[in-house]
CSV table of C-alpha atoms in Angstrom, one decimal:
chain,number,residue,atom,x,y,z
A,95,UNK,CA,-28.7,-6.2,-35.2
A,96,UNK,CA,-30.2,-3.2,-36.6
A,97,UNK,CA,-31.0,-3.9,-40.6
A,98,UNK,CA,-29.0,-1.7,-42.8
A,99,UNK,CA,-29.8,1.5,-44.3
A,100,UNK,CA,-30.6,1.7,-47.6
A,101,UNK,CA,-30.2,5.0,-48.6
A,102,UNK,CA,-26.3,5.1,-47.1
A,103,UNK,CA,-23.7,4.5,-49.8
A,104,UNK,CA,-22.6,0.3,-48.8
A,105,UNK,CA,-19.0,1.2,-48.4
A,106,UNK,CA,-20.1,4.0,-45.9
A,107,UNK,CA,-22.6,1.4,-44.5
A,108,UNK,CA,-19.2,-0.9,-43.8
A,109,UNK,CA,-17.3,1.5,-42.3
A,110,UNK,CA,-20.3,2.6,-40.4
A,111,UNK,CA,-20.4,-0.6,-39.0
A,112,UNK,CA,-16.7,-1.1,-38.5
A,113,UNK,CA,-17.1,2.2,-36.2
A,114,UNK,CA,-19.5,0.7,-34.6
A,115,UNK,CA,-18.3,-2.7,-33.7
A,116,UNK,CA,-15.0,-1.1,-32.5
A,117,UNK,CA,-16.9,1.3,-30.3
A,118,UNK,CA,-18.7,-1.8,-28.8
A,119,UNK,CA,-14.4,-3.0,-28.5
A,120,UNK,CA,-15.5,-6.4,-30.9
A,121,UNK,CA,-15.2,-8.0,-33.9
A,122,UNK,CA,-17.4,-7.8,-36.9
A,123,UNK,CA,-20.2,-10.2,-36.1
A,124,UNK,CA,-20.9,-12.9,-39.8
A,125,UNK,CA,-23.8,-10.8,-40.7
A,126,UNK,CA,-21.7,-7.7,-40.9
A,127,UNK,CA,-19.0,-9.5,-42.5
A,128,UNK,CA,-21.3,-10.3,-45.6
A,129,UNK,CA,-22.4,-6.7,-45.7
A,130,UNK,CA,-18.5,-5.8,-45.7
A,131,UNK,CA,-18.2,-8.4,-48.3
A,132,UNK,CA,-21.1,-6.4,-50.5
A,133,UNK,CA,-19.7,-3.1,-50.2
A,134,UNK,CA,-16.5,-4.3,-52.1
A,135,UNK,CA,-19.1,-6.1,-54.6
A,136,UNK,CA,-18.1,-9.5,-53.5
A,137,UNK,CA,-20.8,-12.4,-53.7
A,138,UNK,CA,-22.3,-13.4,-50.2
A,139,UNK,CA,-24.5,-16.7,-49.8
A,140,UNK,CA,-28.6,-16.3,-49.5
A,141,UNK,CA,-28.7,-15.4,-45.0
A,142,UNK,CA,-31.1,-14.0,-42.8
A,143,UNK,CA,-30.1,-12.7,-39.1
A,144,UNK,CA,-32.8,-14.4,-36.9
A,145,UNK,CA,-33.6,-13.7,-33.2
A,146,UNK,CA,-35.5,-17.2,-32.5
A,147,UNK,CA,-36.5,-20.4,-33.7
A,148,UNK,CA,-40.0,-19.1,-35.4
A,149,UNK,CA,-38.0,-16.5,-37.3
A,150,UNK,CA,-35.1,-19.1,-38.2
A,151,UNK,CA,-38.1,-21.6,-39.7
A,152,UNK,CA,-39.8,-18.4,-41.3
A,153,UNK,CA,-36.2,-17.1,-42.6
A,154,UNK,CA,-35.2,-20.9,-44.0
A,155,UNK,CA,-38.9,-21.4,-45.7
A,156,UNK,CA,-38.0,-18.0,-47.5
A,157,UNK,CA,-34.3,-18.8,-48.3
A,158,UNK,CA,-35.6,-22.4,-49.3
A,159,UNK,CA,-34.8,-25.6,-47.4
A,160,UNK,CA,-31.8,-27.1,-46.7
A,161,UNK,CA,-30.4,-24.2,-45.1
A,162,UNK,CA,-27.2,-24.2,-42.7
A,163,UNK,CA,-28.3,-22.1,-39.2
A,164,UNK,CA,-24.7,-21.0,-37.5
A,165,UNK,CA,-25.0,-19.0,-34.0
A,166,UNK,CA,-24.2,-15.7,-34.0
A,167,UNK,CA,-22.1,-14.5,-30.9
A,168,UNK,CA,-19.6,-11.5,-29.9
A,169,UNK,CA,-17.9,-14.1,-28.1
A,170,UNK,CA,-17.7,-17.0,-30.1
A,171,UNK,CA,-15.0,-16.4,-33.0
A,172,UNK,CA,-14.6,-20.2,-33.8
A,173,UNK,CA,-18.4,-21.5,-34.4
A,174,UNK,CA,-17.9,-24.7,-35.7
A,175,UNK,CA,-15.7,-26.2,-33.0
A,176,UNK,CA,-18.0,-24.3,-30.2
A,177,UNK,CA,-21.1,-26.4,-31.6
A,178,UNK,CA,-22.4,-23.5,-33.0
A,179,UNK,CA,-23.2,-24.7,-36.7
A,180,UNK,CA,-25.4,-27.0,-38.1
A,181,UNK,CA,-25.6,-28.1,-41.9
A,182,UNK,CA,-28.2,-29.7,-44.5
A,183,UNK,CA,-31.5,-28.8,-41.9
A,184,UNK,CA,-34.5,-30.0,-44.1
A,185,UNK,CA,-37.6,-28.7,-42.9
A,186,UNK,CA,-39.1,-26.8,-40.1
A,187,UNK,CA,-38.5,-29.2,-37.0
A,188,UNK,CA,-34.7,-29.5,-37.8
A,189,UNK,CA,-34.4,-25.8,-37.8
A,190,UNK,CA,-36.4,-25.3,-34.9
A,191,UNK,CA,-34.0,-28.0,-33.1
A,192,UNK,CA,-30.6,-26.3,-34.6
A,193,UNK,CA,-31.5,-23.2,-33.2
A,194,UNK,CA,-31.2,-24.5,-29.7
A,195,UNK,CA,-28.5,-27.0,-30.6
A,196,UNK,CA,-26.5,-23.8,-31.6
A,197,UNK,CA,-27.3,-21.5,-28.2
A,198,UNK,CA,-26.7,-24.5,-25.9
A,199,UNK,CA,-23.4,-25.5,-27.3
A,200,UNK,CA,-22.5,-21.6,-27.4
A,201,UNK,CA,-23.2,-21.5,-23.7
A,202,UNK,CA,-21.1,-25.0,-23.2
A,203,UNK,CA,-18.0,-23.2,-24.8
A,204,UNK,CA,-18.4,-20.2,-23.3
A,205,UNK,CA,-21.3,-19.7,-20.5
A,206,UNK,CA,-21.1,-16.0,-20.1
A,207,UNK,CA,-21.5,-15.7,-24.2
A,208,UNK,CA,-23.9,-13.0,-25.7
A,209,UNK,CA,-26.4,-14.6,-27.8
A,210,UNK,CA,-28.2,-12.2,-30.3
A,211,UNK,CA,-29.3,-14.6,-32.6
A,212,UNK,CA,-28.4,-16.5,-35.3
A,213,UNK,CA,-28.2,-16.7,-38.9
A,214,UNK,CA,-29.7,-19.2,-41.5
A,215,UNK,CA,-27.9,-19.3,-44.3
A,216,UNK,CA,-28.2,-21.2,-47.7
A,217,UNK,CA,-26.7,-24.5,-48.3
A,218,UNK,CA,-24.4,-23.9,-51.3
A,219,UNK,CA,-24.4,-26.5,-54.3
A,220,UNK,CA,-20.8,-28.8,-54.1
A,221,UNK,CA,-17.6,-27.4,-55.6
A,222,UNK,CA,-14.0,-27.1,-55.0
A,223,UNK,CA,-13.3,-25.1,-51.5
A,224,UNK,CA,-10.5,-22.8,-51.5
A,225,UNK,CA,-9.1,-20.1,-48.9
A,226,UNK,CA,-8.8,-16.9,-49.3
A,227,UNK,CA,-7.6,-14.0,-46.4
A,228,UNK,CA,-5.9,-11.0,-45.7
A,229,UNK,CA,-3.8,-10.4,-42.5
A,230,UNK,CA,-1.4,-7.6,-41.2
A,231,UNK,CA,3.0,-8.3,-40.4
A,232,UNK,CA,4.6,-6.5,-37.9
A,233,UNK,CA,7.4,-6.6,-40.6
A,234,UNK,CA,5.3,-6.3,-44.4
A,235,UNK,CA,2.0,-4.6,-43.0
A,236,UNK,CA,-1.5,-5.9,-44.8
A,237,UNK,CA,-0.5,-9.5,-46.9
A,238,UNK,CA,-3.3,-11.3,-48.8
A,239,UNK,CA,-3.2,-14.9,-48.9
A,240,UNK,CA,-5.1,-17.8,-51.1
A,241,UNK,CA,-5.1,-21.6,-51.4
A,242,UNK,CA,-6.7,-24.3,-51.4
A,243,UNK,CA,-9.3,-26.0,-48.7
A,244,UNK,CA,-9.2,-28.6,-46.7
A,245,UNK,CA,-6.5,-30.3,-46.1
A,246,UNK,CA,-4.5,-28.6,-48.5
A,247,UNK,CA,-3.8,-25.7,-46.5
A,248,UNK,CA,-4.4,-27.5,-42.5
A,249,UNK,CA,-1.6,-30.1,-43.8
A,250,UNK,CA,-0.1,-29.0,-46.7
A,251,UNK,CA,0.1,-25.5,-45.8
A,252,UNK,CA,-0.4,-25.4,-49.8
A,253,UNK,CA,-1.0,-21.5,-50.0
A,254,UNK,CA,0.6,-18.6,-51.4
A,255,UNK,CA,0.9,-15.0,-50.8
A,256,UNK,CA,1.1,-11.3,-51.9
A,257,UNK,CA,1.6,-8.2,-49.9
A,258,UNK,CA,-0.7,-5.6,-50.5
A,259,UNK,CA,-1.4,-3.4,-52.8
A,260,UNK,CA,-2.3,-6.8,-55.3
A,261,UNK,CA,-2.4,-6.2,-58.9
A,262,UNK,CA,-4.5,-8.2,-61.1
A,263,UNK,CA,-1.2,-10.0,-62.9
A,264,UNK,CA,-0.1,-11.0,-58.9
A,265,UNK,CA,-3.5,-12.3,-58.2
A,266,UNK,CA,-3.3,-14.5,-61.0
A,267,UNK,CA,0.4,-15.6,-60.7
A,268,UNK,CA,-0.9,-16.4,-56.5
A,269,UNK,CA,-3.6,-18.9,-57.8
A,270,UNK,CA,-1.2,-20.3,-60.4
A,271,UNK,CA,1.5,-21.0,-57.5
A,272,UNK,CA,-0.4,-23.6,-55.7
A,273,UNK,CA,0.9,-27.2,-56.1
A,274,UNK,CA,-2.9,-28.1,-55.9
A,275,UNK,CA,-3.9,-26.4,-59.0
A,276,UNK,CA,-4.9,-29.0,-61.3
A,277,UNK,CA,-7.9,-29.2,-59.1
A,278,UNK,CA,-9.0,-25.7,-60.0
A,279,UNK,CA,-8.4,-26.7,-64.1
A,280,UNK,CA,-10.0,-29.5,-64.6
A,281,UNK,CA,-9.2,-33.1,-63.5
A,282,UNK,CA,-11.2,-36.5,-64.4
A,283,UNK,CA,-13.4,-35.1,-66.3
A,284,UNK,CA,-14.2,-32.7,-63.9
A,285,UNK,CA,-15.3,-28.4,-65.3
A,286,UNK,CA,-12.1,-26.1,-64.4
A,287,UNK,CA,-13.3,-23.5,-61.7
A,288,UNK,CA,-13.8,-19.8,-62.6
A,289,UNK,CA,-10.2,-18.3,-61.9
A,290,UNK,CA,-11.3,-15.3,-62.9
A,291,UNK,CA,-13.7,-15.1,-59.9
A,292,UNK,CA,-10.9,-15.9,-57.1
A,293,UNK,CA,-8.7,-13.5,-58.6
A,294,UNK,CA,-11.5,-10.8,-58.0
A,295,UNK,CA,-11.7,-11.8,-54.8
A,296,UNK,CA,-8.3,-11.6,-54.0
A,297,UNK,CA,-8.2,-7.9,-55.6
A,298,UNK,CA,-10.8,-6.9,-53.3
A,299,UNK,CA,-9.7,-7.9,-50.2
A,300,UNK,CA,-6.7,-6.7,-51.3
A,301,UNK,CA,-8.5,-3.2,-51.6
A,302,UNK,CA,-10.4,-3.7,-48.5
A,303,UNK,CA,-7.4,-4.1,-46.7
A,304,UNK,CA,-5.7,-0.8,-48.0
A,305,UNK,CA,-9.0,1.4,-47.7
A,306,UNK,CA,-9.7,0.1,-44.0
A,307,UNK,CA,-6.6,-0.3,-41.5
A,308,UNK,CA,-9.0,-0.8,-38.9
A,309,UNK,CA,-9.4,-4.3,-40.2
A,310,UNK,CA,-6.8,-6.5,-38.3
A,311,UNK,CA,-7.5,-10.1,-40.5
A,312,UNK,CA,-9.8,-11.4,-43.1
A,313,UNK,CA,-10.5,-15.3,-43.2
A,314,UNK,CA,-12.8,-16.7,-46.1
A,315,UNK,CA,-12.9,-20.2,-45.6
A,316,UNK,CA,-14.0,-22.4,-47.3
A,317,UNK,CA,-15.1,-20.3,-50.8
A,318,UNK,CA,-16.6,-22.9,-52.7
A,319,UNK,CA,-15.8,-22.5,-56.5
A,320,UNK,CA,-17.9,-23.6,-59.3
A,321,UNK,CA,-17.7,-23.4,-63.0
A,322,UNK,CA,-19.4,-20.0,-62.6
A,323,UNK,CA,-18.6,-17.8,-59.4
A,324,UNK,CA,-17.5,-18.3,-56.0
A,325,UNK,CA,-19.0,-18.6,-52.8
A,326,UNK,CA,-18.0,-17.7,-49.4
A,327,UNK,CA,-19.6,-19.8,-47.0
A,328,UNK,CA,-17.9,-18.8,-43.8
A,329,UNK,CA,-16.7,-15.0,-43.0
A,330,UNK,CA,-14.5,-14.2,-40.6
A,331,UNK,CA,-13.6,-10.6,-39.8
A,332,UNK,CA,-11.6,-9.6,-37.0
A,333,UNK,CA,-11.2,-5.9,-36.4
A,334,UNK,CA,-8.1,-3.8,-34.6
A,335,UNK,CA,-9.4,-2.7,-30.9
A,336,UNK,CA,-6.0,-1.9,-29.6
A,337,UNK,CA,-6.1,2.2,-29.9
A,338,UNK,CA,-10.3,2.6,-29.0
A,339,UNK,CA,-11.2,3.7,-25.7
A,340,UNK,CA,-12.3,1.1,-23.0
């Protein structure tokens, strides 16, 4: 992955790279999600893109340890249940280890995967983990969607949803709809989360979504929420490759 350039305007740099990952007919790759991410001014955790083991121990003594090392791959959209992610490393020889961990379970999922790299990533403090994406209906075109994480919305299906454009009253009123939201206010003794923050987030990928057609879904998940700020710790960004040229 070539590193970004500075002196092009970060919105240019997303679309940029939107151009380019649909000219290569794939998917926005987690390093270029987070830059996407930037450009709309949304917060991204502490990562470096790493092309072997000594650069992912060099990048996670920089970040500062632990540090979660994911693989990074064209062909691998699901990470976590490919083997491709591992959490909590603590020093160099568990990094060094991840780094193959990662490759060799890409290459168990998928043997003819492209392996760049991979990126090391800071392991973000506890908090409560909530959803938040954008996808496009045949029907109602680009809809944004929050909820909570976990099991809330794999069982519950405890989300709600907003088609775009999203005003700021509708992003609030979406947070406020979820039966789960005494977890976000405060609950045994426990700070409320900063609603304020999601309901950013939900404007902007709300914006994204109307500035960029060419992005087919959006999946933040989990976004850890503290007191202060959210988190994204995983960013999935899948891209519209129906009308480019083979």
């Amino acid at each position: 992955m070539a590193p970004r350039d500075v002196t092009v305007p970060p919105r240019e740099a997303a679309r940029r790279l939107i151009e380019q990952a649909r000219a290569e007919r794939r998917h926005l790759l987690e390093p270029e999600a987070y830059q996407l991410l930037q450009a709309y001014s949304l917060p991204v955790p502490r990562h470096r893109f790493v092309r072997d083991a000594e650069e992912a121990v060099a990048a996670a003594e920089a970040i500062g340890f632990p540090v979660a090392l994911k693989v990074v791959s064209p062909d691998i959209l699901h990470k976590s249940e490919s083997g491709g992610v591992r959490l909590d490393l603590r020093g160099p020889a568990a990094v060094r280890e991840a780094f193959e961990a990662v490759r060799t379970g890409a290459r168990a999922a998928r043997a003819d995967a492209r392996l760049p790299g991979a990126l090391v990533v800071e392991m973000a403090r506890p908090g409560t983990e909530v959803i938040v994406g954008m996808t496009r209906d045949p029907q109602f075109g680009a809809t944004v969607m929050f909820g909570l994480g976990g099991i809330f919305v794999e069982i519950y299906r405890d989300v709600s949803f907003r088609i775009v454009p999203v005003a700021e009253p509708d992003a609030r009123e979406m947070i406020r709809e979820v039966k789960g939201l005494p977890l976000l206010t405060g609950y045994r003794g426990r700070p409320p989360a900063d609603l304020e923050a999601i309901a950013r987030m939900v404007l902007q990928v709300s914006r994204m979504a109307e500035e960029l057609p060419e992005i087919a879904e959006v999946d933040l998940n989990p976004v850890v929420v503290h007191e202060r700020g959210v988190l994204p710790l995983d960013a999935r960004v899948l891209l519209s490759l129906e009308e480019t040229s083979a």
